[in-house]
Coordinates of C-alpha atoms in Angstrom, one line a residue:
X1 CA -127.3 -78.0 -16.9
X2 CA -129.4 -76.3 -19.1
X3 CA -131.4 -79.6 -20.2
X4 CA -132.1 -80.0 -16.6
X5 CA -133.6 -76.6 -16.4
X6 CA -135.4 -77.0 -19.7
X7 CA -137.0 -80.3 -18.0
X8 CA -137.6 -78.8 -14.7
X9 CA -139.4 -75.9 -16.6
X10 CA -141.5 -78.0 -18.4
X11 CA -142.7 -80.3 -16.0
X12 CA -143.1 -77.2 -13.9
X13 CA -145.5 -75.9 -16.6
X14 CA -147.5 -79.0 -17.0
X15 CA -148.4 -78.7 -13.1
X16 CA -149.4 -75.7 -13.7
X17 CA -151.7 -76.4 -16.0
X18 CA -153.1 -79.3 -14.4
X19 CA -153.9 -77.3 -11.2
X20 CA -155.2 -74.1 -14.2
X21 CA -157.7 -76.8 -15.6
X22 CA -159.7 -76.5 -12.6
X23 CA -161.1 -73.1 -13.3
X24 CA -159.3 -72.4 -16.3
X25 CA -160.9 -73.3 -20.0
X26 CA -158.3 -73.2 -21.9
X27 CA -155.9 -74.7 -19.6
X28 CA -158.8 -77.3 -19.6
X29 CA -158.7 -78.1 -23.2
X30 CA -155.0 -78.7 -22.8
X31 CA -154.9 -81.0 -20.1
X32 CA -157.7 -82.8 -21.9
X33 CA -156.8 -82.5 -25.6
X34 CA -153.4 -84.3 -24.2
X35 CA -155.0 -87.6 -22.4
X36 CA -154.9 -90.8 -24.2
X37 CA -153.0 -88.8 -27.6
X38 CA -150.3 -90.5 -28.1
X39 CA -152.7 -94.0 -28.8
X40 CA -155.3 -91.6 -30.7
X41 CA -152.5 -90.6 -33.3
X42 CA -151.0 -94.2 -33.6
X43 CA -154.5 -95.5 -34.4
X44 CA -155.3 -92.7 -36.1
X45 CA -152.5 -93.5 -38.3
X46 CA -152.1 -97.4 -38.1
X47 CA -153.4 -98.0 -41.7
X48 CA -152.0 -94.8 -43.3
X49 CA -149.6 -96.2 -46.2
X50 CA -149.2 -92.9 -48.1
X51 CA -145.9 -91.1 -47.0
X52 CA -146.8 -88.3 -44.9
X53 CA -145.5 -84.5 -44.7
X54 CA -145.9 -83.1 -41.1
X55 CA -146.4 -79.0 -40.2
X56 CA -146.5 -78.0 -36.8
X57 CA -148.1 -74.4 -35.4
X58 CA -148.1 -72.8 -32.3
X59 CA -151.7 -71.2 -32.4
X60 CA -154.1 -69.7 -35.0
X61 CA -151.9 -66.7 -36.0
X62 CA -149.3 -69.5 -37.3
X63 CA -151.2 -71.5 -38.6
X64 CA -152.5 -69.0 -41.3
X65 CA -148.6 -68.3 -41.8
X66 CA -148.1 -72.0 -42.4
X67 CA -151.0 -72.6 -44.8
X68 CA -150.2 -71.4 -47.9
X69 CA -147.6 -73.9 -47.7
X70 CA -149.2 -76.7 -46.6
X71 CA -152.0 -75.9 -49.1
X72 CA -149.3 -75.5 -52.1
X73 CA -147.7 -78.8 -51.0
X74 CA -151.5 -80.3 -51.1
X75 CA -151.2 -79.4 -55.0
X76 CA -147.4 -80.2 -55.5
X77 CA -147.6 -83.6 -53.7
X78 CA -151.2 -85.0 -53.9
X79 CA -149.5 -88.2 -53.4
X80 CA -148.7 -87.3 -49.8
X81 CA -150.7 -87.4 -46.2
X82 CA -150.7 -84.3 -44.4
X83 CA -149.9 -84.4 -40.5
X84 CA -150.8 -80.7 -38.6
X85 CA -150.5 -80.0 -35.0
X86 CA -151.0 -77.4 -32.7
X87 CA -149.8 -76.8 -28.9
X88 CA -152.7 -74.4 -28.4
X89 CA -156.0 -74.8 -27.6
X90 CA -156.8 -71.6 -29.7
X91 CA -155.5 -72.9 -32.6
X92 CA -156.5 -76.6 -32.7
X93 CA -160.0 -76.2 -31.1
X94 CA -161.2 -73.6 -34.5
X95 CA -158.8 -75.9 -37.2
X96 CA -159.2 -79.6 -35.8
X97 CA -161.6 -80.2 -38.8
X98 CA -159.6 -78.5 -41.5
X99 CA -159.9 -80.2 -44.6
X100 CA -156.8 -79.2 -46.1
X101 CA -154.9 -81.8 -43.4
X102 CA -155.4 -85.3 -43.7
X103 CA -154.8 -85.3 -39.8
X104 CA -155.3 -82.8 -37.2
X105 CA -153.6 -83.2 -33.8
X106 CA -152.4 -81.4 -30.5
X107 CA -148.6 -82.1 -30.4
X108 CA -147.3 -84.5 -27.2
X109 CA -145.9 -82.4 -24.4
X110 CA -142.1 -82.4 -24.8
X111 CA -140.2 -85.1 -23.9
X112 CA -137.5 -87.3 -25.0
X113 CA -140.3 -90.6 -25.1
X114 CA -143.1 -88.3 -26.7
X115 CA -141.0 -87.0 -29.2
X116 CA -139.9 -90.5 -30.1
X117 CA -142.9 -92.4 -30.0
X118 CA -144.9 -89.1 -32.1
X119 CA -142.4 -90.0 -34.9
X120 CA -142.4 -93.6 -34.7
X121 CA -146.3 -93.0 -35.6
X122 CA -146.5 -90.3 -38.0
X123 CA -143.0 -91.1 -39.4
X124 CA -143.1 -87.6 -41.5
X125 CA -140.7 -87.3 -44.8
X126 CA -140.8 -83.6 -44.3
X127 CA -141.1 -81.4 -41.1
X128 CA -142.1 -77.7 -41.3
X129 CA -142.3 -75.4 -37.7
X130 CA -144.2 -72.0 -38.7
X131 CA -142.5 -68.8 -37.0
X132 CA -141.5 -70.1 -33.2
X133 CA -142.9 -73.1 -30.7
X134 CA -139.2 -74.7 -30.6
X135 CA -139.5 -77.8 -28.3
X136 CA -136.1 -79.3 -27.7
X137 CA -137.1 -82.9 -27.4
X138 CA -139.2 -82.5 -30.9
X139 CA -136.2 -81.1 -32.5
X140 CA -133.3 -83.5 -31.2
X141 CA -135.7 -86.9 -32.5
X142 CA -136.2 -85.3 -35.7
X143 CA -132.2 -84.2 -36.1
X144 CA -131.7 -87.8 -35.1
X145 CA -134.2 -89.6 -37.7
X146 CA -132.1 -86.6 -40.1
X147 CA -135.5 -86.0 -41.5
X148 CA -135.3 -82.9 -43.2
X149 CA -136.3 -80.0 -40.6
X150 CA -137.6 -76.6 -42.0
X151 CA -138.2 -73.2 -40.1
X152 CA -140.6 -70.7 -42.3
X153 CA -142.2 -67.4 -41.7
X154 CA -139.6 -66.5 -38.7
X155 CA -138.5 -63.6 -37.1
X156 CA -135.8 -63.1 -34.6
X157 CA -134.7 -59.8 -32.4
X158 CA -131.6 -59.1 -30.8
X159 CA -133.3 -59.6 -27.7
X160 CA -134.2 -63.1 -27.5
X161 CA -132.4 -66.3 -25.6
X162 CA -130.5 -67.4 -28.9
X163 CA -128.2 -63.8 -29.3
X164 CA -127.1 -63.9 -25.3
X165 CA -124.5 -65.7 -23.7
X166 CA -126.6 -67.9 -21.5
X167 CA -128.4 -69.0 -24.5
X168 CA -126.7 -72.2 -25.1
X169 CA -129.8 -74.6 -25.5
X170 CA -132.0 -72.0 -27.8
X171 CA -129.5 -72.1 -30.1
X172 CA -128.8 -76.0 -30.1
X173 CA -132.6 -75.9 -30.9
X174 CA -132.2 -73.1 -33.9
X175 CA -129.4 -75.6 -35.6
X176 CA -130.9 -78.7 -35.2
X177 CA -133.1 -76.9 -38.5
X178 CA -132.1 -78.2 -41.8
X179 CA -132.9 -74.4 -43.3
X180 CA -135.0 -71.4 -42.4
X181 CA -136.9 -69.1 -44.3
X182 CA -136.8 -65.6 -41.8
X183 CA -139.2 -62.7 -42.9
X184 CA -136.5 -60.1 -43.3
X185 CA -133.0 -59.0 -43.6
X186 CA -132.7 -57.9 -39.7
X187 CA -133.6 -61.8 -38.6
X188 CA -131.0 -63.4 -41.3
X189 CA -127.8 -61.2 -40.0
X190 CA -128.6 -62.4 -36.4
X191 CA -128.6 -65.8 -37.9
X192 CA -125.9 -65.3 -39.4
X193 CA -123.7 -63.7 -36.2
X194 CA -124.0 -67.0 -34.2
X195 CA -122.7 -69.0 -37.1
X196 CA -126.3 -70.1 -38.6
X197 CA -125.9 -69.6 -42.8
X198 CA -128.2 -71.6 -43.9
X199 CA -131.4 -69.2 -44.2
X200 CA -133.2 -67.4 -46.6
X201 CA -135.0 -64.0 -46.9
X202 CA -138.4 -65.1 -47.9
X203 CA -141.1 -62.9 -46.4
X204 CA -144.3 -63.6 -44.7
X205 CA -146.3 -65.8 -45.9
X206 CA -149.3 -64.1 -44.8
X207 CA -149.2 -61.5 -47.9
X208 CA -149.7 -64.8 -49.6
X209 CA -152.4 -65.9 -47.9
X210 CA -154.3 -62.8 -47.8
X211 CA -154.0 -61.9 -51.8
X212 CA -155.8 -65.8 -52.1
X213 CA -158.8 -63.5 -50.9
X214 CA -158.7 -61.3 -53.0
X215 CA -159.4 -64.5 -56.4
X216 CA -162.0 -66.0 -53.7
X217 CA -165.8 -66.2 -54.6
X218 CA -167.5 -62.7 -53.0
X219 CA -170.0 -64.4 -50.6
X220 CA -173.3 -63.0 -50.7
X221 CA -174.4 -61.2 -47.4
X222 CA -177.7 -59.5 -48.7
X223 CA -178.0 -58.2 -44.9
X224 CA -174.9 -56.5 -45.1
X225 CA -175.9 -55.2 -48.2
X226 CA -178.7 -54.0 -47.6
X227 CA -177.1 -52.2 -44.5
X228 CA -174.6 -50.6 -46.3
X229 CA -177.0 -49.3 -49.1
X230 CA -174.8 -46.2 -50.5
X231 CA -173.3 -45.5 -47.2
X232 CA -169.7 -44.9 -46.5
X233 CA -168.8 -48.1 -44.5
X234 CA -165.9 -48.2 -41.5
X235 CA -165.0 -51.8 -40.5
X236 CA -163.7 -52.2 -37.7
X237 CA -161.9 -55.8 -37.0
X238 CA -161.2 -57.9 -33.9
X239 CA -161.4 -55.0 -31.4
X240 CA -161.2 -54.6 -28.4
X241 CA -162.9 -52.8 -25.4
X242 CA -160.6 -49.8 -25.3
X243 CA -161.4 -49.8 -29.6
X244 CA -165.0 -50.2 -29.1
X245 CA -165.3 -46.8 -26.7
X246 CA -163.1 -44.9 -29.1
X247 CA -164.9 -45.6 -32.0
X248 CA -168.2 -45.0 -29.9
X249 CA -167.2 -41.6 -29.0
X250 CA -165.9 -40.5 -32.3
X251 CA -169.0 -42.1 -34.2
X252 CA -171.1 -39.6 -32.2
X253 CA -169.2 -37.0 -34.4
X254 CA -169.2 -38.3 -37.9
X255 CA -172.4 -37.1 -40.3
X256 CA -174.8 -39.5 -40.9
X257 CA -173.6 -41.0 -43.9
X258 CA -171.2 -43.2 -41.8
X259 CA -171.9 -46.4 -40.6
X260 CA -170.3 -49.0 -38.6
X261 CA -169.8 -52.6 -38.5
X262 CA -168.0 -53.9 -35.8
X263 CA -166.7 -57.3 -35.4
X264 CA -165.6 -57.5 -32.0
X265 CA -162.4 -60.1 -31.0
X266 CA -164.7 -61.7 -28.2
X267 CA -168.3 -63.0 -29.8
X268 CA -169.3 -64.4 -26.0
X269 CA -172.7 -63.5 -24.7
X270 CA -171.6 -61.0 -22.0
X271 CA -169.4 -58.9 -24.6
X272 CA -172.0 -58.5 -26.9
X273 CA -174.6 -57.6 -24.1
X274 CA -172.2 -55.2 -23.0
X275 CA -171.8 -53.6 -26.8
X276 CA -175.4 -53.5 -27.2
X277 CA -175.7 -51.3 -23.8
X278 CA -172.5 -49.1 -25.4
X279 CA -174.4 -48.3 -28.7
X280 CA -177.9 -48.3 -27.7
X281 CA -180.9 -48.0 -30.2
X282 CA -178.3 -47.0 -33.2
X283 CA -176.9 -51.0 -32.8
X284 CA -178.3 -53.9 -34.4
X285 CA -176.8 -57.3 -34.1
X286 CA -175.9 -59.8 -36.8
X287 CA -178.2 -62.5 -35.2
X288 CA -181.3 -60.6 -35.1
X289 CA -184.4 -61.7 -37.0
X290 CA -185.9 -57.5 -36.9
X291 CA -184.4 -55.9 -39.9
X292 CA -181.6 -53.4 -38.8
X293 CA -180.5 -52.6 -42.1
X294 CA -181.8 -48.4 -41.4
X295 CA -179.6 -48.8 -37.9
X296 CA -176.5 -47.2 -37.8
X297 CA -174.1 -49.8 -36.3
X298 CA -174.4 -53.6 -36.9
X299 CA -173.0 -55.3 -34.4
X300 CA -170.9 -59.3 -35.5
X301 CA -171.9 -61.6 -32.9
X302 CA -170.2 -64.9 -34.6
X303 CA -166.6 -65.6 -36.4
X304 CA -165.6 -66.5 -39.8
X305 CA -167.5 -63.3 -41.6
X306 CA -164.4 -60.8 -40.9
X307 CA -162.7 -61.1 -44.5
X308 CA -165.5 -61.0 -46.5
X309 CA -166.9 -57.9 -44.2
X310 CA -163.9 -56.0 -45.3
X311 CA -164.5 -56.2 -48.5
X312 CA -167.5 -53.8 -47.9
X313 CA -165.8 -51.3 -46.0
X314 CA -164.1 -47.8 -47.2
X315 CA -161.9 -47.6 -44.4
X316 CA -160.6 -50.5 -41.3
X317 CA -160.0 -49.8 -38.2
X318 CA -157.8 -52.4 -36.8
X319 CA -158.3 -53.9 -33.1
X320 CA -155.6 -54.4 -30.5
X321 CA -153.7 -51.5 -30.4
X322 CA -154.4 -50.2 -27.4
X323 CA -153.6 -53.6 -25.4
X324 CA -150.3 -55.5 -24.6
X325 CA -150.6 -57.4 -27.8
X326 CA -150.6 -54.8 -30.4
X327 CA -152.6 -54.5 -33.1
X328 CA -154.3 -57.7 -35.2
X329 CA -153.6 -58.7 -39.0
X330 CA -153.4 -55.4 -40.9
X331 CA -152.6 -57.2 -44.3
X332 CA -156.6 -58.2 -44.4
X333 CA -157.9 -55.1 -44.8
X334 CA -155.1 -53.6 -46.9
X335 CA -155.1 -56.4 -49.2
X336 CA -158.7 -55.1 -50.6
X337 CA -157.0 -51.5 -50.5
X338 CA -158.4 -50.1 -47.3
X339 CA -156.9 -47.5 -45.4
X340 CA -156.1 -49.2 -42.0
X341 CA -156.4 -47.6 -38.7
X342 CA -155.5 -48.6 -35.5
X343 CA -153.5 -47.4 -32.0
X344 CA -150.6 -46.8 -31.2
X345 CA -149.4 -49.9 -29.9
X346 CA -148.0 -51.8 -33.4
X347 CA -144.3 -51.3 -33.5
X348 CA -143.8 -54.9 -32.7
X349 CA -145.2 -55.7 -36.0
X350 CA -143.4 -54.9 -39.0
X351 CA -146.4 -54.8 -41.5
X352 CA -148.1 -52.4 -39.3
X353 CA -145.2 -50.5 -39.0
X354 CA -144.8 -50.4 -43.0
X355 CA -147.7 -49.8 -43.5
X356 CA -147.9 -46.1 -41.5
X357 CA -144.2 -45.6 -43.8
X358 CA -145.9 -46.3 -47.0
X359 CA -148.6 -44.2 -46.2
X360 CA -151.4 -47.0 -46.4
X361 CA -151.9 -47.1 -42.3
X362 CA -152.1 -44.7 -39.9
X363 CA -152.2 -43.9 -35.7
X364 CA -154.5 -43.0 -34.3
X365 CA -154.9 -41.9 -30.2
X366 CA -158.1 -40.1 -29.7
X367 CA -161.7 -40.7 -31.0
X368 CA -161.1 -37.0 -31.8
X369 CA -158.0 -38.0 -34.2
X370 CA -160.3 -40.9 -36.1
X371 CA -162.8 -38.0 -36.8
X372 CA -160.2 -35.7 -38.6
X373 CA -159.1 -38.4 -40.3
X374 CA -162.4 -39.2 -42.0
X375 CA -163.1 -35.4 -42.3
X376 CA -159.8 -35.1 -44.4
X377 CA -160.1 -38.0 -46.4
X378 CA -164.4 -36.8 -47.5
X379 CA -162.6 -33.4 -48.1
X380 CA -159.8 -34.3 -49.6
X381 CA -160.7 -37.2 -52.0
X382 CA -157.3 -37.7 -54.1
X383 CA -155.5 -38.4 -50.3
X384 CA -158.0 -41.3 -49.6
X385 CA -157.3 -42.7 -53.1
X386 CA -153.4 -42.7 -52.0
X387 CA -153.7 -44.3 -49.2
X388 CA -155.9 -47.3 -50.6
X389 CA -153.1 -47.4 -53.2
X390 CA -150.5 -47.3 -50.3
X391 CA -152.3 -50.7 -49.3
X392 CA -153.0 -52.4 -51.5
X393 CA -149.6 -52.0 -53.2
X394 CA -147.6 -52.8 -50.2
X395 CA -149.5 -56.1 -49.8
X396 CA -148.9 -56.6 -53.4
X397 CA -145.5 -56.4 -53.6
X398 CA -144.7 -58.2 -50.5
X399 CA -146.2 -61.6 -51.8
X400 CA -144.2 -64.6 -52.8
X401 CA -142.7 -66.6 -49.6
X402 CA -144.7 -69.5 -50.7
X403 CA -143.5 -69.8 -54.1
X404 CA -139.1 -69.4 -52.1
X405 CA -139.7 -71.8 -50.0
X406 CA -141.6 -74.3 -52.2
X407 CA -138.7 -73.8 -54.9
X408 CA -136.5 -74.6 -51.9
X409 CA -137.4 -78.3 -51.1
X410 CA -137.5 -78.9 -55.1
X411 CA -134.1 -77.5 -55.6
X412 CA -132.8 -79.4 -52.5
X413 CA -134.7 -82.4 -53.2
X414 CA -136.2 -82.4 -49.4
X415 CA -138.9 -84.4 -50.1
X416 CA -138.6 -88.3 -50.6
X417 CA -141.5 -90.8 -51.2
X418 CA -138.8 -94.1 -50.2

């Protein structure tokens, strides 16, 4: 019974999607990204005689959890072709040209001749699903083949399909893994209450990822720098509307010495225009040939810049947490030993939520609470050295999930070349 729902809801789905793509531009890209792919990957691979490891993400957010994996496998097996895939749009439209993969794919809609047909082409020695994006079909094939299956950078709550009674199929899916690699002690004692053992506290492997920064070359941004010039800098990260008014009203409080750069989550045209009406003459923009390195605000109007902006910042202010989503990646900022900021919705998110315990992050509500903060911390100048500590050390001491799980398939001898 429960296959028969899992079918119905999938092919359910799909119709939806394919009546979305109308109007829709992400539901577009699926639709489109999935015509003719099946014959695109066996092409794609049809002379590839080097055995070949394959790592599958949801989305963008798991694919930076995945890649200092895939990247440390790069090193450890040179030898080996590297297969990634990604159901999102999100995720494979910004990544599809990632050198680090040999080949970049969406991943076949579930079913039980996709599934069969995707491994008859890439024909993987290894599998490796970052965090979630369990697809029943996917998982059986692979059992079947008794390829070696592994699960890293996953968390699991109490509340979820696999811990209830009617969650039968979730939890066929969660043993057809070989081993997983859960980011805390909470996720391994569910595991372990429906009879799953083999798992292993390993961490995130985004506190890997994010320290790789910190020995990356410093690129140059002389527009930046000449912005900043001797300024205390705030960056604010991916935010959002309800970020961008806070930090608007509270900016009109700070003393001059304070400036802003703001790299907003949506870089489309009709966002920006509407930031530039928000901040008025005190904005510049990024893309703007006049010099606005005497404004007060600088405004990001394109992607990729946000980690190495950080790195010129006193203090981050974190977007998202005012929206259903919670807050964005905290680890980036407090990696370079920034005191992170952000509202008050986090708590699904356990590095935000350690963070605000170790004293290296901290809610904020009001544009009114932002501007005591910043008060405190210029007046008190041995408190905003703790809390940069607080950050940095916290990301610091939380690194090394890469390093478990690539011990892992060495000790277990996971990965064969026959």
């Amino acid at each position: 019974m429960g296959i028969v729902l899992y079918w119905l809801g999938i092919n359910l789905y799909l119709l939806v999607l394919r009546i979305a793509a109308l109007f829709h531009p992400k539901a577009k890209l699926f639709v489109k990204g999935r015509k003719g792919l099946l014959p695109q990957i066996k092409y794609a691979l049809i002379n590839e005689r080097r055995p070949r490891i394959w790592m599958h993400c949801a989305s963008l957010g798991e694919f930076e959890q995945g890649r200092p994996v895939l990247e440390q496998l790069r090193k450890d097996y040179p030898q080996f072709a590297f297969v990634l895939t990604f159901f999102s749009p999100s995720g494979y439209e910004v990544r599809k040209n990632y050198e680090g993969a040999d080949y970049v794919f969406y991943l076949p809609t579930d079913s039980a001749r996709n599934a069969r047909l995707f491994l008859e082409y890439v024909q993987p020695k290894l599998c490796l699903f970052v965090k979630y994006d369990f697809w029943y079909y996917f998982l059986s094939a692979i059992g079947n083949r008794d390829i070696p299956l592994l699960l890293v950078s996953a968390i699991f709550r109490d509340n979820q399909g696999f811990f209830k009674w009617y969650g039968q199929l979730q939890r066929r899916m969660l043993f057809a893994f070989t081993h997983i690699f859960v980011q805390n002690s909470a996720s391994q004692r569910l595991l372990q209450k429906i009879g799953y053992d083999s798992v292993t506290v390993s961490g995130d492997t985004r506190f890997d990822r994010v320290i790789e920064a910190l020995d990356q070359p410093v690129k140059d941004l002389p527009k930046i720098r000449a912005f900043c010039n001797q300024h205390k800098i705030l960056v604010a990260g991916s935010t959002w509307p309800d970020d961008e008014r806070l930090l608007h009203k509270a900016f009109a409080q700070l003393p001059e010495n304070w400036k802003l750069i703001l790299v907003p989550h949506e870089v489309h045209e009709a966002h920006i225009y509407d930031l530039e009406k928000l901040w008025g003459d005190v904005a510049g923009k990024w893309s703007d040939e006049t010099d606005w390195a005497n404004k007060r605000v600088v405004i990001i109007d394109t992607v990729g810049l946000l980690l190495q902006l950080y790195r010129c910042g006193d203090i981050a202010w974190i977007g998202g947490g005012f929206g259903k989503a919670g807050v964005h990646n905290v680890l980036e900022p407090a990696v370079y030993g920034m005191p992170c900021l952000y509202g008050p919705v986090y708590h699904q998110f356990l590095e935000a939520i350690a963070l605000v315990a170790c004293g290296g992050g901290f809610e904020i509500e009001s544009p009114e609470q932002l501007v005591n903060c910043i008060r405190y911390w210029e007046t008190e100048p041995d408190a905003y050295t703790n809390a940069s500590k607080a950050a940095a050390q916290y990301v610091k001491e939380n690194a090394g999930a890469t390093q478990k799980i690539t011990s892992y398939l060495v000790a277990k001898n996971c990965i064969s070349m026959v």
